[in-house]
Amino acid sequence: QKEVEQDPGPLSVPEGAIVSLNCTYSNSAFQYFMWYRQYSRKGPELLMYTYSSGNKEDGRFTAQVDKSSKYISLFIRDSQPSDSATYLCAMRIIQGAQKLVFGQGTRLTINP
Amino acid sequence: EAGVAQSPRYKIIEKRQSVAFWCNPISGHATLYWYQQILGQGPKLLIQFQNNGVVDDSQLPKDRFSAERLKGVDSTLKIQPAKLEDSAVYLCASSSFTGVVYGYTFGSGTRLTVV
């Protein structure tokens, strides 16, 4: 079993739709959770990070963490064609090295 | 702030040949990472440096991969000899804090094709 599971998609939605991206994890020691966005032929860029369970909002993006269920989500409201990219969840434990463990990535396309 | 620089952007080699990738992290970033991203998969950590010391190389195939970070700044990753399954994007990333996570800054990667 992989430490982090993410539905690879692809996911295609019309412009303006609400998008939900999800990851599950098996290691209860994970405490920091992040979402990265990766455009084609580019490196991942940090979109959001969160530490505690609950919601964190940043503009059109909301990150949600449920540690009891080992489940994290990223919601995109009013999706735009420019949001088309691969979205990677990532997480790590608190102590020790800063190694991030990534999910497989979900490829998202927003259709105009 | 300049980003993480990587070169070359693309490389095509035959199996059993050797190849090297170069990374220049963001100035002042003590921690440097090399990740391997196979098509359709998430990045996998190969090696992590703290200044010029290795923190984690548990997933580095040491029989063919090597990496160094001289003077705690630039880093090179080498593959010798390459195999077909090494075809991937090799991402370099750096971060400035060891105890507090703000995420990494990634370079654009080197896309390696082994034929």
Coordinates of C-alpha atoms in Angstrom, one line a residue:
Chain A
Q1 CA 0.0 0.0 0.0
K2 CA 1.3 3.4 -1.0
E3 CA 1.7 5.9 1.9
V4 CA -0.2 8.5 -0.1
E5 CA -3.0 7.7 -2.6
Q6 CA -4.4 10.1 -5.1
D7 CA -6.8 9.5 -7.9
P8 CA -4.8 10.3 -11.1
G9 CA -7.8 11.3 -13.1
P10 CA -7.8 12.8 -15.6
L11 CA -10.6 15.2 -14.5
S12 CA -12.3 17.5 -17.0
V13 CA -14.8 20.1 -15.9
P14 CA -16.4 23.2 -17.4
E15 CA -15.2 26.7 -16.5
G16 CA -16.9 28.0 -13.4
A17 CA -17.4 24.5 -11.8
I18 CA -16.3 23.6 -8.3
V19 CA -13.5 21.1 -8.4
S20 CA -12.7 18.7 -5.6
L21 CA -9.3 16.9 -5.4
N22 CA -8.6 14.3 -2.8
C23 CA -5.9 12.3 -1.2
T24 CA -5.8 9.6 1.4
Y25 CA -2.8 8.5 3.5
S26 CA -1.8 5.7 5.7
N27 CA 0.9 7.1 7.9
S28 CA -0.7 8.7 11.0
A29 CA 2.7 10.5 11.7
F30 CA 2.1 12.9 8.8
Q31 CA 1.4 16.3 10.2
Y32 CA 2.1 18.9 7.4
F33 CA -0.1 18.8 4.3
M34 CA 0.5 20.6 1.1
W35 CA -0.9 21.0 -2.4
Y36 CA 1.3 21.7 -5.3
R37 CA 0.3 22.7 -8.8
Q38 CA 2.4 21.6 -11.8
Y39 CA 2.0 23.0 -15.2
S40 CA 3.2 21.0 -18.2
R41 CA 7.0 20.9 -18.4
K42 CA 7.4 22.9 -15.3
G43 CA 8.3 22.0 -11.7
P44 CA 5.7 21.8 -9.0
E45 CA 4.8 25.1 -7.3
L46 CA 3.4 25.3 -3.8
L47 CA -0.3 26.3 -3.7
M48 CA -1.3 25.8 -0.1
Y49 CA 0.0 24.2 3.1
T50 CA -1.8 23.4 6.3
Y51 CA -0.9 21.8 9.6
S52 CA -4.1 21.3 11.6
S53 CA -7.4 19.6 10.8
G54 CA -10.0 21.8 9.4
N55 CA -10.2 24.2 6.5
K56 CA -7.8 26.8 5.2
E57 CA -9.0 29.3 2.5
D58 CA -6.9 31.3 0.0
G59 CA -8.9 33.1 -2.6
R60 CA -10.7 30.5 -4.8
F61 CA -8.8 27.6 -3.1
T62 CA -9.8 25.8 0.1
A63 CA -7.6 23.1 1.7
Q64 CA -9.3 20.7 4.0
V65 CA -7.7 18.2 6.3
D66 CA -9.4 15.4 8.3
K67 CA -6.7 13.7 10.3
S68 CA -9.1 11.2 11.9
S69 CA -10.0 9.9 8.5
K70 CA -6.5 10.4 7.0
Y71 CA -8.1 12.4 4.2
I72 CA -7.2 15.7 2.6
S73 CA -9.0 17.7 -0.1
L74 CA -8.5 20.7 -2.2
F75 CA -11.5 22.6 -3.5
I76 CA -11.3 25.1 -6.4
R77 CA -14.2 27.5 -6.7
D78 CA -15.1 29.3 -9.9
S79 CA -12.5 27.2 -11.8
Q80 CA -10.7 28.9 -14.7
P81 CA -8.9 27.5 -17.8
S82 CA -5.7 28.7 -16.2
D83 CA -6.3 26.2 -13.4
S84 CA -5.7 23.4 -15.9
A85 CA -2.6 21.6 -14.5
T86 CA -1.6 18.5 -12.5
Y87 CA -2.3 18.9 -8.7
L88 CA -0.1 17.0 -6.3
C89 CA -0.8 16.5 -2.7
A90 CA 2.2 16.1 -0.4
M91 CA 2.8 15.5 3.3
R92 CA 5.5 15.0 5.9
I93 CA 6.1 14.2 9.5
I94 CA 7.2 16.9 11.9
Q95 CA 10.5 15.6 13.2
G96 CA 13.5 14.7 11.2
A97 CA 14.3 15.3 7.6
Q98 CA 12.0 17.4 5.6
K99 CA 11.2 14.7 3.1
L100 CA 7.9 15.3 1.4
V101 CA 5.9 12.3 0.2
F102 CA 3.8 13.0 -2.8
G103 CA 0.7 11.6 -4.2
Q104 CA 0.5 10.5 -7.8
G105 CA -1.1 13.8 -9.0
T106 CA -4.5 14.5 -10.5
R107 CA -4.5 15.9 -14.0
L108 CA -7.2 18.6 -14.2
T109 CA -8.6 20.3 -17.3
I110 CA -10.9 23.3 -17.2
N111 CA -12.9 23.6 -20.4
P112 CA -13.9 27.2 -21.5
Chain B
E1 CA 14.5 36.2 -5.8
A2 CA 16.0 34.0 -8.5
G3 CA 14.5 30.5 -8.7
V4 CA 16.2 27.1 -8.7
A5 CA 18.2 26.7 -11.8
Q6 CA 18.7 23.3 -13.5
S7 CA 20.5 22.2 -16.6
P8 CA 20.2 20.8 -19.1
R9 CA 16.4 21.0 -19.7
Y10 CA 16.4 17.9 -21.9
K11 CA 18.8 15.0 -22.4
I12 CA 18.5 11.9 -24.6
I13 CA 21.1 9.1 -24.1
E14 CA 21.4 5.5 -25.0
K15 CA 21.2 2.9 -22.2
R16 CA 24.5 2.1 -20.5
Q17 CA 25.7 5.7 -21.1
S18 CA 26.3 8.1 -18.3
V19 CA 24.7 11.5 -17.7
A20 CA 24.9 14.3 -15.3
F21 CA 22.5 17.0 -14.1
W22 CA 23.3 20.3 -12.5
C23 CA 21.3 22.3 -9.9
N24 CA 21.9 25.8 -8.5
P25 CA 19.5 26.4 -5.5
I26 CA 18.1 29.6 -4.3
S27 CA 20.8 31.7 -2.6
G28 CA 21.0 31.0 1.1
H29 CA 18.9 27.8 1.0
A30 CA 20.7 25.2 3.1
T31 CA 18.6 22.2 2.1
L32 CA 18.7 20.8 -1.4
Y33 CA 16.7 17.9 -2.8
W34 CA 16.7 15.7 -5.9
Y35 CA 13.5 14.1 -6.9
Q36 CA 12.7 11.7 -9.7
Q37 CA 9.3 12.1 -11.4
I38 CA 8.3 9.3 -13.7
L39 CA 5.6 10.1 -16.2
G40 CA 2.2 9.9 -14.6
Q41 CA 3.6 9.6 -11.1
G42 CA 4.4 12.0 -8.2
P43 CA 7.9 13.0 -7.4
K44 CA 10.0 10.6 -5.4
L45 CA 12.9 11.8 -3.2
L46 CA 16.3 10.5 -4.3
I47 CA 18.6 12.4 -2.0
Q48 CA 18.5 15.3 0.4
F49 CA 21.4 17.5 1.4
Q50 CA 21.7 19.8 4.4
N51 CA 24.5 22.2 3.4
N52 CA 27.0 19.7 1.9
G53 CA 26.0 16.7 4.0
V54 CA 23.6 13.9 3.1
V55 CA 20.5 13.7 5.2
D56 CA 18.6 11.1 3.4
D57 CA 19.6 8.9 0.4
S58 CA 17.6 5.8 1.3
Q59 CA 15.9 5.7 -2.1
L60 CA 18.9 6.5 -4.2
P61 CA 20.0 3.5 -6.4
K62 CA 23.6 3.8 -5.2
D63 CA 24.9 1.2 -7.7
R64 CA 24.2 3.6 -10.5
F65 CA 23.3 7.0 -9.1
S66 CA 25.6 9.4 -7.3
A67 CA 25.2 13.0 -6.1
E68 CA 27.3 15.6 -4.5
R69 CA 26.9 19.1 -3.2
L70 CA 30.3 20.8 -3.1
K71 CA 30.6 23.8 -0.8
G72 CA 27.0 23.5 0.2
V73 CA 25.7 25.3 -2.9
D74 CA 25.5 23.7 -6.4
S75 CA 24.8 20.1 -6.8
T76 CA 25.2 17.5 -9.5
L77 CA 23.4 14.2 -9.9
K78 CA 25.0 11.5 -12.0
I79 CA 23.7 8.3 -13.5
Q80 CA 26.2 5.7 -14.7
P81 CA 25.2 3.4 -16.4
A82 CA 21.7 4.5 -17.4
K83 CA 18.8 2.1 -17.8
L84 CA 15.6 2.5 -19.7
E85 CA 13.6 2.8 -16.5
D86 CA 15.6 5.9 -15.6
S87 CA 13.6 7.9 -18.1
A88 CA 12.0 10.5 -16.0
V89 CA 12.1 14.2 -15.1
Y90 CA 14.7 14.9 -12.4
L91 CA 13.7 17.8 -10.2
C92 CA 15.9 19.8 -7.9
A93 CA 14.3 21.7 -5.1
S94 CA 15.6 23.8 -2.2
S95 CA 14.3 25.2 1.1
S96 CA 15.5 27.6 3.7
F97 CA 14.2 26.1 7.0
T98 CA 14.9 22.8 8.5
G99 CA 12.4 22.9 11.4
V100 CA 9.5 24.8 9.8
V101 CA 7.9 23.7 6.6
Y102 CA 7.1 26.3 4.0
G103 CA 7.4 23.9 1.2
Y104 CA 10.1 23.7 -1.3
T105 CA 10.9 25.7 -4.4
F106 CA 11.3 23.4 -7.4
G107 CA 13.3 24.0 -10.6
S108 CA 11.8 23.2 -13.9
G109 CA 13.6 19.9 -14.1
T110 CA 15.7 17.9 -16.5
R111 CA 13.8 15.6 -18.7
L112 CA 15.8 12.4 -19.4
T113 CA 15.0 10.0 -22.1
V114 CA 17.0 6.7 -22.2
V115 CA 16.7 4.8 -25.5

